[in-house]
Every structure is written in C-alpha cells, then in structure tokens.
Amino acid sequence: MEKPVLRFNSDGHFKILMVSDFHLGKNKKLKEDYNYKVTAGLEALIEETKPDMVFFGGDQCLEDNDVQTAKKQFVTVIEPVLKRKLPWAAVFGNHDRETGIDLETEMKMYQTVDGCLCETGDTSLDGVGNYRIPILSSKDDSVAFNLFALDSQREVTDLIDKFGLKKGTKIVLDGHFNEGQTGAMPTFEQVMWYYNTSKADEKTNGKKIPAAMFMHIPLPEYLEIIRNPEVCDAVGSKRETVGCTEINFGLFAACLQRGDVKGIFFGHEHLCDIQGEYCGIIMAQDAALGYNMSAHDDLRGGRVIDLYEDGTIQTHAVKLMDLMGRSAMRREDYFEGGCKYFIRKL
C-alpha cells in the first residue's frame, strides 16, 4: 500500500490532531461498550480542528485475538479519519502489550489500513514502531520537518529480566526521583537511533531539520514543567500521578544536544493535559479520548499541534464537552470530573 506524502500547506502551516488512550473494547466493570462514543468524539474533533493528519498516541488496546476482528473494530472507530482520507500514524502504549495481539502483528494490521504512515522500524531496537515521518516543504521536495515516533515500552520493572538483574530487584524506591510510578521510556539504543538519524538527516540536507516527537509515556523531564508552572508557562490540568520512569535513558538530553526537537507529546495519563516549555522544548499530554476506563468528562479530548515551516511549533488542547456538550460525557445524567474524581447528578 502506497503511503501518503506529507507536505506543508502553501501558507507554511501543517496541523496535527493527537488523540490517545482509546482503550477500545468493553470494560468488564461497565455495562455498556462505549467505543461508539470514541468515534463520535473523533468526528467532532476532526470537524472542529480540520487537521492535516491524525496521530494516535498509544493504548488503542484492540481487544480481540483475531486480527481481522481487531481490524474491523479499529477501522470502525477511526471512520472519521478514513472517510476524509486523512493520513495517520500511531505509537504503542503500555496497555497495547496486554491485549490478545502481539505488537508486530498489530503493526502489520495497521499498515493494511488506508492512510497509515506507521512503520515497524529497526527490529534490532527495543520496542515496535520506532520510525521517522518527513514533512516536505511547501516550496519543493526538501524535508522541512520530521516527526519521530518512539515506543516508550511498558514498565521499568521489565528491565529486571531484560538486563539480567537479580530477581526481586526493587527499581522504584521509597526515595524516588519522580512520582514513584513504574512507567518506562525509550531505552538507550532507541535514543541512539534518534540521535544518529537526526545527525544523518543534517548531513543529507545540509542543515538540522526541526522535529516533533511522539510517544506514549511521558519523559521524566516533563515533571519540571509540572513542578515549575510559572517558569515553564504551564497551562492545563494535572489530576493524577504522572507515570514516568525512575531510570532515565537520556532522550531529553539527546534532543537538547541535537537541537532539532521543538516539541515532545505524550498520552498515558487520562487526567492530565498540562503543556509547557522546558529548555526550549514544548512538552504536553493530551488527556484521553476513551470511555472504557477512568476519565474525566471535562478533560476528555485531543491536542492540536501546529507546525510551521520556519521551524516553530504551537499547541493547545481541545475538549469534547466544549464541542458536544453533555453528549460528550460517559453518562449524560452524571458528571465525572473536577479537581478531584467525583460523580454527582446533574
């Protein structure tokens, strides 16, 4: 299947809509399968923002062991993308590893869907789906911007077996660096893949190519924005712990050293949509779009990422309740949200 070619519009602008955490499939604790609401939400977001492409930020969580059934579920949910013939890409999340389909098979399935820009990536690297998407200039066929997709893995505790550590090794200690969670991140060899790809691009093009980066689990440096909101111009909500890793493989430092990445965007937390800037790099989460898991009605939505051919970048969150009113809620007779998780009758 021929892949779409991305190109800046004549005004030097390219718009990405990022949505994450579909968590497709019926939640056993819920009486209803809410996948149809994900489709309705995606329709509203696309109609409002009119993106040039859509990026799925992980935890799509296709539930079926049968690939054809899973594909049918997936294409039904993303129908608003497909009917507009929009190009799209995706990264995997931690929960995508806990479904009935292995990631290599799921990636191959993605690649049979129209508009897919996903790649399996170098199979010698950790993870599935480490790849780069170029966006061409509006003026010629030169590369004007890169999109890096990275697999942020599952949990840092998986490193015990991977690195041959002593069984029972405690990685998240009581005096933890971050927020004491077991989230993972791209490993050192993935960092080197990005670093070397960036250097090769600079050599090929005679200049550094500005870039945006996408992965599911936030990097530890994202907490600098949350902990220093005024200095980092932070906006948005943080209503749960950020599940980033306690072992840092240096991706943010590599981005700083290369000087090409202008923004890094994450999914993972359903109740966080903070955005801000640290050391000149914008970082942000997009809350969640799904209904089959914990979520707040007033945070559910997506994130617009505006890229400009001069190498600059802007972003803002878009909320479904602003577009759809009460129909965007999980249940129209109850509101779930606010500064603490609570349910009250409207």
mmCIF file of C-alpha atoms in Angstrom:
data_model
loop_
_atom_site.group_PDB
_atom_site.id
_atom_site.type_symbol
_atom_site.label_atom_id
_atom_site.label_comp_id
_atom_site.label_asym_id
_atom_site.label_seq_id
_atom_site.Cartn_x
_atom_site.Cartn_y
_atom_site.Cartn_z
ATOM 1 C CA MET A 1 0.000 0.000 0.000
ATOM 2 C CA GLU A 2 1.409 3.375 -1.049
ATOM 3 C CA LYS A 3 1.972 5.754 1.850
ATOM 4 C CA PRO A 4 0.732 9.335 1.778
ATOM 5 C CA VAL A 5 3.344 12.065 1.388
ATOM 6 C CA LEU A 6 3.091 14.863 3.936
ATOM 7 C CA ARG A 7 3.706 18.439 2.809
ATOM 8 C CA PHE A 8 3.296 21.878 4.332
ATOM 9 C CA ASN A 9 0.383 23.889 3.008
ATOM 10 C CA SER A 10 1.024 26.938 0.859
ATOM 11 C CA ASP A 11 0.886 29.162 3.951
ATOM 12 C CA GLY A 12 3.708 27.185 5.585
ATOM 13 C CA HIS A 13 1.409 25.538 8.147
ATOM 14 C CA PHE A 14 0.799 21.867 8.978
ATOM 15 C CA LYS A 15 -1.739 20.814 11.633
ATOM 16 C CA ILE A 16 -1.709 17.564 13.605
ATOM 17 C CA LEU A 17 -4.534 16.314 15.792
ATOM 18 C CA MET A 18 -3.247 13.975 18.512
ATOM 19 C CA VAL A 19 -5.637 11.672 20.367
ATOM 20 C CA SER A 20 -4.694 8.925 22.805
ATOM 21 C CA ASP A 21 -5.939 6.202 25.103
ATOM 22 C CA PHE A 22 -8.940 4.832 23.223
ATOM 23 C CA HIS A 23 -8.928 1.678 25.375
ATOM 24 C CA LEU A 24 -11.228 0.005 22.886
ATOM 25 C CA GLY A 25 -13.287 -2.952 23.905
ATOM 26 C CA LYS A 26 -15.803 -3.410 26.653
ATOM 27 C CA ASN A 27 -14.697 -2.713 30.211
ATOM 28 C CA LYS A 28 -15.948 -5.579 32.392
ATOM 29 C CA LYS A 29 -16.918 -3.129 35.123
ATOM 30 C CA LEU A 30 -19.130 -1.151 32.758
ATOM 31 C CA LYS A 31 -22.490 -2.266 31.431
ATOM 32 C CA GLU A 32 -22.031 -0.689 28.018
ATOM 33 C CA ASP A 33 -19.411 -0.734 25.284
ATOM 34 C CA TYR A 34 -18.580 2.943 24.713
ATOM 35 C CA ASN A 35 -16.494 2.577 21.543
ATOM 36 C CA TYR A 36 -19.175 4.397 19.550
ATOM 37 C CA LYS A 37 -18.553 7.470 21.707
ATOM 38 C CA VAL A 38 -14.870 7.417 20.727
ATOM 39 C CA THR A 39 -15.957 7.571 17.089
ATOM 40 C CA ALA A 40 -18.363 10.448 17.806
ATOM 41 C CA GLY A 41 -15.647 12.303 19.706
ATOM 42 C CA LEU A 42 -13.126 11.795 16.946
ATOM 43 C CA GLU A 43 -15.661 13.092 14.422
ATOM 44 C CA ALA A 44 -16.253 16.245 16.483
ATOM 45 C CA LEU A 45 -12.534 16.882 16.976
ATOM 46 C CA ILE A 46 -11.701 16.486 13.302
ATOM 47 C CA GLU A 47 -14.635 18.606 12.187
ATOM 48 C CA GLU A 48 -13.610 21.373 14.590
ATOM 49 C CA THR A 49 -9.839 21.360 14.050
ATOM 50 C CA LYS A 50 -9.575 20.250 10.387
ATOM 51 C CA PRO A 51 -6.140 18.645 10.751
ATOM 52 C CA ASP A 52 -3.741 17.660 8.003
ATOM 53 C CA MET A 53 -3.057 14.370 9.793
ATOM 54 C CA VAL A 54 -4.058 12.476 12.945
ATOM 55 C CA PHE A 55 -1.630 10.924 15.414
ATOM 56 C CA PHE A 56 -2.792 8.162 17.774
ATOM 57 C CA GLY A 57 -0.764 8.385 20.976
ATOM 58 C CA GLY A 58 -0.978 4.819 22.284
ATOM 59 C CA ASP A 59 -3.230 2.488 24.246
ATOM 60 C CA GLN A 60 -5.507 1.873 21.306
ATOM 61 C CA CYS A 61 -5.925 -1.528 23.047
ATOM 62 C CA LEU A 62 -7.552 -3.677 20.395
ATOM 63 C CA GLU A 63 -9.152 -6.430 22.418
ATOM 64 C CA ASP A 64 -9.613 -9.402 20.117
ATOM 65 C CA ASN A 65 -7.168 -12.250 19.474
ATOM 66 C CA ASP A 66 -8.337 -12.457 15.869
ATOM 67 C CA VAL A 67 -6.571 -9.938 13.623
ATOM 68 C CA GLN A 68 -9.461 -9.493 11.205
ATOM 69 C CA THR A 69 -11.907 -8.863 14.054
ATOM 70 C CA ALA A 70 -9.495 -6.390 15.627
ATOM 71 C CA LYS A 71 -9.057 -4.616 12.297
ATOM 72 C CA LYS A 72 -12.817 -4.339 11.862
ATOM 73 C CA GLN A 73 -13.082 -2.791 15.323
ATOM 74 C CA PHE A 74 -10.235 -0.366 14.616
ATOM 75 C CA VAL A 75 -11.450 0.881 11.233
ATOM 76 C CA THR A 76 -14.977 1.281 12.591
ATOM 77 C CA VAL A 77 -13.752 3.513 15.417
ATOM 78 C CA ILE A 78 -11.437 5.653 13.250
ATOM 79 C CA GLU A 79 -14.020 6.005 10.449
ATOM 80 C CA PRO A 80 -13.946 9.851 10.735
ATOM 81 C CA VAL A 81 -10.258 9.706 9.747
ATOM 82 C CA LEU A 82 -10.759 7.241 6.922
ATOM 83 C CA LYS A 83 -13.756 8.895 5.289
ATOM 84 C CA ARG A 84 -11.784 12.145 4.978
ATOM 85 C CA LYS A 85 -8.769 10.231 3.612
ATOM 86 C CA LEU A 86 -6.541 11.775 6.265
ATOM 87 C CA PRO A 87 -3.053 10.364 6.778
ATOM 88 C CA TRP A 88 -2.477 8.958 10.258
ATOM 89 C CA ALA A 89 0.240 7.453 12.405
ATOM 90 C CA ALA A 90 0.420 5.759 15.806
ATOM 91 C CA VAL A 91 2.672 4.707 18.649
ATOM 92 C CA PHE A 92 2.023 1.873 21.069
ATOM 93 C CA GLY A 93 1.274 2.312 24.771
ATOM 94 C CA ASN A 94 1.899 0.168 27.812
ATOM 95 C CA HIS A 95 -1.543 -1.480 27.684
ATOM 96 C CA ASP A 96 -1.242 -2.320 23.989
ATOM 97 C CA ARG A 97 1.154 -5.039 25.175
ATOM 98 C CA GLU A 98 -1.518 -6.615 27.355
ATOM 99 C CA THR A 99 -4.084 -7.453 24.679
ATOM 100 C CA GLY A 100 -4.524 -10.596 22.613
ATOM 101 C CA ILE A 101 -2.432 -9.453 19.636
ATOM 102 C CA ASP A 102 1.344 -9.035 19.680
ATOM 103 C CA LEU A 103 2.652 -5.625 18.598
ATOM 104 C CA GLU A 104 4.395 -6.845 15.444
ATOM 105 C CA THR A 105 1.123 -8.348 14.209
ATOM 106 C CA GLU A 106 -0.848 -5.279 15.196
ATOM 107 C CA MET A 107 1.601 -3.030 13.344
ATOM 108 C CA LYS A 108 1.243 -5.121 10.199
ATOM 109 C CA MET A 109 -2.531 -4.838 10.557
ATOM 110 C CA TYR A 110 -2.270 -1.033 10.847
ATOM 111 C CA GLN A 111 -0.288 -0.981 7.618
ATOM 112 C CA THR A 112 -3.205 -2.542 5.717
ATOM 113 C CA VAL A 113 -5.452 0.421 6.644
ATOM 114 C CA ASP A 114 -5.697 3.374 4.251
ATOM 115 C CA GLY A 115 -3.659 6.440 5.164
ATOM 116 C CA CYS A 116 -1.297 4.613 7.516
ATOM 117 C CA LEU A 117 2.182 6.108 7.929
ATOM 118 C CA CYS A 118 3.307 3.663 10.636
ATOM 119 C CA GLU A 119 6.459 1.598 10.315
ATOM 120 C CA THR A 120 7.689 -1.355 12.329
ATOM 121 C CA GLY A 121 11.118 0.265 12.431
ATOM 122 C CA ASP A 122 14.508 -1.321 13.009
ATOM 123 C CA THR A 123 13.759 -4.736 14.505
ATOM 124 C CA SER A 124 17.135 -4.769 16.282
ATOM 125 C CA LEU A 125 15.923 -1.933 18.521
ATOM 126 C CA ASP A 126 13.804 -2.271 21.627
ATOM 127 C CA GLY A 127 10.100 -1.806 21.023
ATOM 128 C CA VAL A 128 7.935 -1.817 17.925
ATOM 129 C CA GLY A 129 7.314 1.336 15.912
ATOM 130 C CA ASN A 130 10.442 3.492 16.147
ATOM 131 C CA TYR A 131 10.247 5.470 12.930
ATOM 132 C CA ARG A 132 10.503 8.898 11.311
ATOM 133 C CA ILE A 133 7.986 10.670 9.067
ATOM 134 C CA PRO A 134 9.232 13.578 6.923
ATOM 135 C CA ILE A 135 7.065 16.573 6.094
ATOM 136 C CA LEU A 136 8.127 18.201 2.831
ATOM 137 C CA SER A 137 8.411 21.901 2.161
ATOM 138 C CA SER A 138 5.555 23.806 0.545
ATOM 139 C CA LYS A 139 8.068 25.124 -1.999
ATOM 140 C CA ASP A 140 9.907 21.985 -3.128
ATOM 141 C CA ASP A 141 10.595 18.373 -2.209
ATOM 142 C CA SER A 142 13.099 19.127 0.533
ATOM 143 C CA VAL A 143 12.359 17.910 4.067
ATOM 144 C CA ALA A 144 11.114 20.798 6.204
ATOM 145 C CA PHE A 145 10.098 18.964 9.409
ATOM 146 C CA ASN A 146 10.468 15.488 10.905
ATOM 147 C CA LEU A 147 8.050 13.551 13.083
ATOM 148 C CA PHE A 148 9.737 10.976 15.309
ATOM 149 C CA ALA A 149 7.643 8.126 16.709
ATOM 150 C CA LEU A 150 9.127 6.122 19.586
ATOM 151 C CA ASP A 151 7.888 3.118 21.528
ATOM 152 C CA SER A 152 8.039 4.032 25.229
ATOM 153 C CA GLN A 153 7.748 0.359 26.289
ATOM 154 C CA ARG A 154 5.599 -0.901 29.197
ATOM 155 C CA GLU A 155 7.066 -0.760 32.713
ATOM 156 C CA VAL A 156 10.536 -0.069 34.083
ATOM 157 C CA THR A 157 10.246 -3.305 36.089
ATOM 158 C CA ASP A 158 10.515 -5.181 32.777
ATOM 159 C CA LEU A 159 14.201 -4.207 32.838
ATOM 160 C CA ILE A 160 14.857 -6.709 35.638
ATOM 161 C CA ASP A 161 14.696 -9.596 33.193
ATOM 162 C CA LYS A 162 15.926 -7.638 30.177
ATOM 163 C CA PHE A 163 19.144 -6.526 31.877
ATOM 164 C CA GLY A 164 19.628 -9.696 33.875
ATOM 165 C CA LEU A 165 19.176 -8.018 37.234
ATOM 166 C CA LYS A 166 18.734 -10.037 40.373
ATOM 167 C CA LYS A 167 15.168 -11.287 40.658
ATOM 168 C CA GLY A 168 13.181 -9.159 43.069
ATOM 169 C CA THR A 169 15.309 -6.069 42.410
ATOM 170 C CA LYS A 170 13.373 -3.040 43.585
ATOM 171 C CA ILE A 171 13.658 -0.287 40.986
ATOM 172 C CA VAL A 172 11.137 2.197 42.347
ATOM 173 C CA LEU A 173 12.493 3.048 45.809
ATOM 174 C CA ASP A 174 10.834 4.930 48.634
ATOM 175 C CA GLY A 175 13.009 7.973 47.960
ATOM 176 C CA HIS A 176 12.128 8.105 44.286
ATOM 177 C CA PHE A 177 13.211 10.792 41.797
ATOM 178 C CA ASN A 178 9.879 11.203 40.100
ATOM 179 C CA GLU A 179 6.390 10.285 41.294
ATOM 180 C CA GLY A 180 7.108 6.716 42.259
ATOM 181 C CA GLN A 181 5.488 5.020 39.280
ATOM 182 C CA THR A 182 6.669 2.064 37.193
ATOM 183 C CA GLY A 183 6.319 3.624 33.748
ATOM 184 C CA ALA A 184 9.056 3.065 31.174
ATOM 185 C CA MET A 185 10.599 5.134 28.365
ATOM 186 C CA PRO A 186 12.606 4.554 25.165
ATOM 187 C CA THR A 187 15.817 2.737 26.033
ATOM 188 C CA PHE A 188 19.372 3.832 25.277
ATOM 189 C CA GLU A 189 19.533 2.086 21.908
ATOM 190 C CA GLN A 190 16.323 3.867 20.847
ATOM 191 C CA VAL A 191 17.850 7.154 21.992
ATOM 192 C CA MET A 192 20.908 6.429 19.851
ATOM 193 C CA TRP A 193 18.681 5.575 16.887
ATOM 194 C CA TYR A 194 17.025 9.007 17.151
ATOM 195 C CA TYR A 195 20.388 10.732 17.660
ATOM 196 C CA ASN A 196 22.053 9.037 14.698
ATOM 197 C CA THR A 197 19.022 9.509 12.434
ATOM 198 C CA SER A 198 18.977 13.209 13.301
ATOM 199 C CA LYS A 199 22.691 13.536 12.525
ATOM 200 C CA ALA A 200 22.301 11.679 9.227
ATOM 201 C CA ASP A 201 19.416 13.951 8.234
ATOM 202 C CA GLU A 202 21.527 17.006 8.936
ATOM 203 C CA LYS A 203 24.320 15.654 6.751
ATOM 204 C CA THR A 204 21.930 14.757 3.925
ATOM 205 C CA ASN A 205 20.078 18.074 3.978
ATOM 206 C CA GLY A 206 22.965 20.365 4.854
ATOM 207 C CA LYS A 207 21.091 21.671 7.898
ATOM 208 C CA LYS A 208 19.292 20.499 11.019
ATOM 209 C CA ILE A 209 15.689 19.555 10.363
ATOM 210 C CA PRO A 210 13.238 20.758 13.053
ATOM 211 C CA ALA A 211 11.232 17.928 14.580
ATOM 212 C CA ALA A 212 8.348 16.916 16.816
ATOM 213 C CA MET A 213 8.423 13.679 18.811
ATOM 214 C CA PHE A 214 5.591 11.364 19.871
ATOM 215 C CA MET A 215 5.490 8.587 22.471
ATOM 216 C CA HIS A 216 3.004 7.249 24.987
ATOM 217 C CA ILE A 217 4.616 7.561 28.438
ATOM 218 C CA PRO A 218 5.944 10.989 29.495
ATOM 219 C CA LEU A 219 9.658 11.606 29.974
ATOM 220 C CA PRO A 220 10.897 12.443 33.485
ATOM 221 C CA GLU A 221 11.780 15.988 32.399
ATOM 222 C CA TYR A 222 8.086 16.660 31.802
ATOM 223 C CA LEU A 223 7.764 16.899 35.587
ATOM 224 C CA GLU A 224 9.953 20.014 35.521
ATOM 225 C CA ILE A 225 7.060 21.792 33.805
ATOM 226 C CA ILE A 226 4.517 20.469 36.287
ATOM 227 C CA ARG A 227 6.655 21.378 39.303
ATOM 228 C CA ASN A 228 7.609 24.801 37.952
ATOM 229 C CA PRO A 229 4.440 26.032 36.224
ATOM 230 C CA GLU A 230 5.167 29.783 36.248
ATOM 231 C CA VAL A 231 8.721 29.482 34.905
ATOM 232 C CA CYS A 232 7.663 26.959 32.257
ATOM 233 C CA ASP A 233 4.450 28.783 31.220
ATOM 234 C CA ALA A 234 2.394 25.712 32.098
ATOM 235 C CA VAL A 235 -1.329 25.556 31.393
ATOM 236 C CA GLY A 236 -3.797 22.717 31.821
ATOM 237 C CA SER A 237 -4.793 20.236 34.497
ATOM 238 C CA LYS A 238 -2.961 17.537 36.446
ATOM 239 C CA ARG A 239 -5.398 15.344 38.351
ATOM 240 C CA GLU A 240 -3.348 12.174 38.754
ATOM 241 C CA THR A 241 0.215 10.983 39.224
ATOM 242 C CA VAL A 242 2.434 11.105 36.143
ATOM 243 C CA GLY A 243 3.661 7.574 35.471
ATOM 244 C CA CYS A 244 7.127 8.257 34.098
ATOM 245 C CA THR A 245 10.208 6.121 34.645
ATOM 246 C CA GLU A 246 12.672 6.142 37.538
ATOM 247 C CA ILE A 247 15.530 5.119 35.216
ATOM 248 C CA ASN A 248 16.339 7.848 32.698
ATOM 249 C CA PHE A 249 17.917 6.793 29.404
ATOM 250 C CA GLY A 250 18.732 10.351 28.333
ATOM 251 C CA LEU A 251 16.357 11.037 25.450
ATOM 252 C CA PHE A 252 15.609 14.610 26.509
ATOM 253 C CA ALA A 253 19.334 15.373 26.829
ATOM 254 C CA ALA A 254 19.913 13.896 23.370
ATOM 255 C CA CYS A 255 17.183 16.163 21.954
ATOM 256 C CA LEU A 256 18.848 19.179 23.557
ATOM 257 C CA GLN A 257 22.246 18.226 22.199
ATOM 258 C CA ARG A 258 20.914 17.739 18.686
ATOM 259 C CA GLY A 259 18.856 20.924 18.862
ATOM 260 C CA ASP A 260 16.207 19.799 16.395
ATOM 261 C CA VAL A 261 13.240 18.647 18.506
ATOM 262 C CA LYS A 262 10.844 21.512 19.210
ATOM 263 C CA GLY A 263 8.074 19.548 20.950
ATOM 264 C CA ILE A 264 7.513 16.159 22.618
ATOM 265 C CA PHE A 265 3.957 14.878 23.047
ATOM 266 C CA PHE A 266 2.576 12.120 25.261
ATOM 267 C CA GLY A 267 -0.603 10.224 26.109
ATOM 268 C CA HIS A 268 -0.799 7.778 29.054
ATOM 269 C CA GLU A 269 -2.390 9.796 31.877
ATOM 270 C CA HIS A 270 -6.137 10.075 31.378
ATOM 271 C CA LEU A 271 -6.480 13.008 33.760
ATOM 272 C CA CYS A 272 -3.562 15.226 32.692
ATOM 273 C CA ASP A 273 -3.309 17.709 29.846
ATOM 274 C CA ILE A 274 -0.522 20.008 31.061
ATOM 275 C CA GLN A 275 1.552 21.790 28.442
ATOM 276 C CA GLY A 276 4.607 23.965 28.966
ATOM 277 C CA GLU A 277 8.161 24.608 27.840
ATOM 278 C CA TYR A 278 11.411 23.429 29.411
ATOM 279 C CA CYS A 279 14.843 24.261 27.975
ATOM 280 C CA GLY A 280 13.199 25.476 24.782
ATOM 281 C CA ILE A 281 11.246 22.249 24.145
ATOM 282 C CA ILE A 282 7.444 22.194 24.437
ATOM 283 C CA MET A 283 6.075 19.112 26.208
ATOM 284 C CA ALA A 284 2.423 18.201 26.664
ATOM 285 C CA GLN A 285 -0.072 15.423 27.322
ATOM 286 C CA ASP A 286 -3.464 15.118 25.644
ATOM 287 C CA ALA A 287 -5.599 13.576 28.435
ATOM 288 C CA ALA A 288 -7.651 10.745 26.849
ATOM 289 C CA LEU A 289 -10.352 10.156 24.280
ATOM 290 C CA GLY A 290 -11.680 6.853 25.599
ATOM 291 C CA TYR A 291 -14.648 5.942 27.786
ATOM 292 C CA ASN A 292 -13.894 2.360 28.812
ATOM 293 C CA MET A 293 -11.548 3.368 31.639
ATOM 294 C CA SER A 294 -11.088 6.110 34.242
ATOM 295 C CA ALA A 295 -11.513 9.558 32.696
ATOM 296 C CA HIS A 296 -12.959 12.981 33.422
ATOM 297 C CA ASP A 297 -15.713 14.307 31.217
ATOM 298 C CA ASP A 298 -14.311 17.847 31.219
ATOM 299 C CA LEU A 299 -10.782 16.734 30.188
ATOM 300 C CA ARG A 300 -11.664 14.188 27.509
ATOM 301 C CA GLY A 301 -10.488 15.303 24.078
ATOM 302 C CA GLY A 302 -7.358 15.757 21.990
ATOM 303 C CA ARG A 303 -4.469 18.074 21.279
ATOM 304 C CA VAL A 304 -3.752 20.247 18.249
ATOM 305 C CA ILE A 305 -0.100 20.617 17.271
ATOM 306 C CA ASP A 306 0.594 23.395 14.793
ATOM 307 C CA LEU A 307 3.856 23.099 12.883
ATOM 308 C CA TYR A 308 5.265 25.960 10.834
ATOM 309 C CA GLU A 309 7.754 25.781 8.021
ATOM 310 C CA ASP A 310 10.032 28.254 9.794
ATOM 311 C CA GLY A 311 10.635 25.575 12.446
ATOM 312 C CA THR A 312 8.318 26.882 15.148
ATOM 313 C CA ILE A 313 5.581 24.968 16.892
ATOM 314 C CA GLN A 314 2.442 25.723 18.922
ATOM 315 C CA THR A 315 -0.072 23.517 20.706
ATOM 316 C CA HIS A 316 -3.383 23.626 22.553
ATOM 317 C CA ALA A 317 -5.881 21.161 23.979
ATOM 318 C CA VAL A 318 -9.399 20.726 22.576
ATOM 319 C CA LYS A 319 -12.136 19.355 24.846
ATOM 320 C CA LEU A 320 -15.130 17.339 23.712
ATOM 321 C CA MET A 321 -17.568 18.966 26.138
ATOM 322 C CA ASP A 322 -16.777 22.331 24.520
ATOM 323 C CA LEU A 323 -17.778 20.853 21.168
ATOM 324 C CA MET A 324 -20.510 18.368 22.042
ATOM 325 C CA GLY A 325 -21.907 19.434 25.400
ATOM 326 C CA ARG A 326 -23.374 16.715 27.588
ATOM 327 C CA SER A 327 -23.320 14.136 24.784
ATOM 328 C CA ALA A 328 -19.542 14.009 25.274
ATOM 329 C CA MET A 329 -19.978 12.678 28.805
ATOM 330 C CA ARG A 330 -19.825 8.996 29.600
ATOM 331 C CA ARG A 331 -23.332 9.281 31.032
ATOM 332 C CA GLU A 332 -25.431 12.344 30.348
ATOM 333 C CA ASP A 333 -27.130 12.160 33.751
ATOM 334 C CA TYR A 334 -23.839 12.152 35.711
ATOM 335 C CA PHE A 335 -20.780 14.373 35.552
ATOM 336 C CA GLU A 336 -17.378 12.848 36.223
ATOM 337 C CA GLY A 337 -14.630 15.378 36.730
ATOM 338 C CA GLY A 338 -13.416 18.420 38.598
ATOM 339 C CA CYS A 339 -10.351 18.890 40.738
ATOM 340 C CA LYS A 340 -10.913 15.503 42.348
ATOM 341 C CA TYR A 341 -12.530 12.436 40.845
ATOM 342 C CA PHE A 342 -16.159 12.572 41.866
ATOM 343 C CA ILE A 343 -19.581 11.749 40.473
ATOM 344 C CA ARG A 344 -22.571 13.982 41.008
ATOM 345 C CA LYS A 345 -26.013 14.012 39.428
ATOM 346 C CA LEU A 346 -26.691 16.922 37.097
#
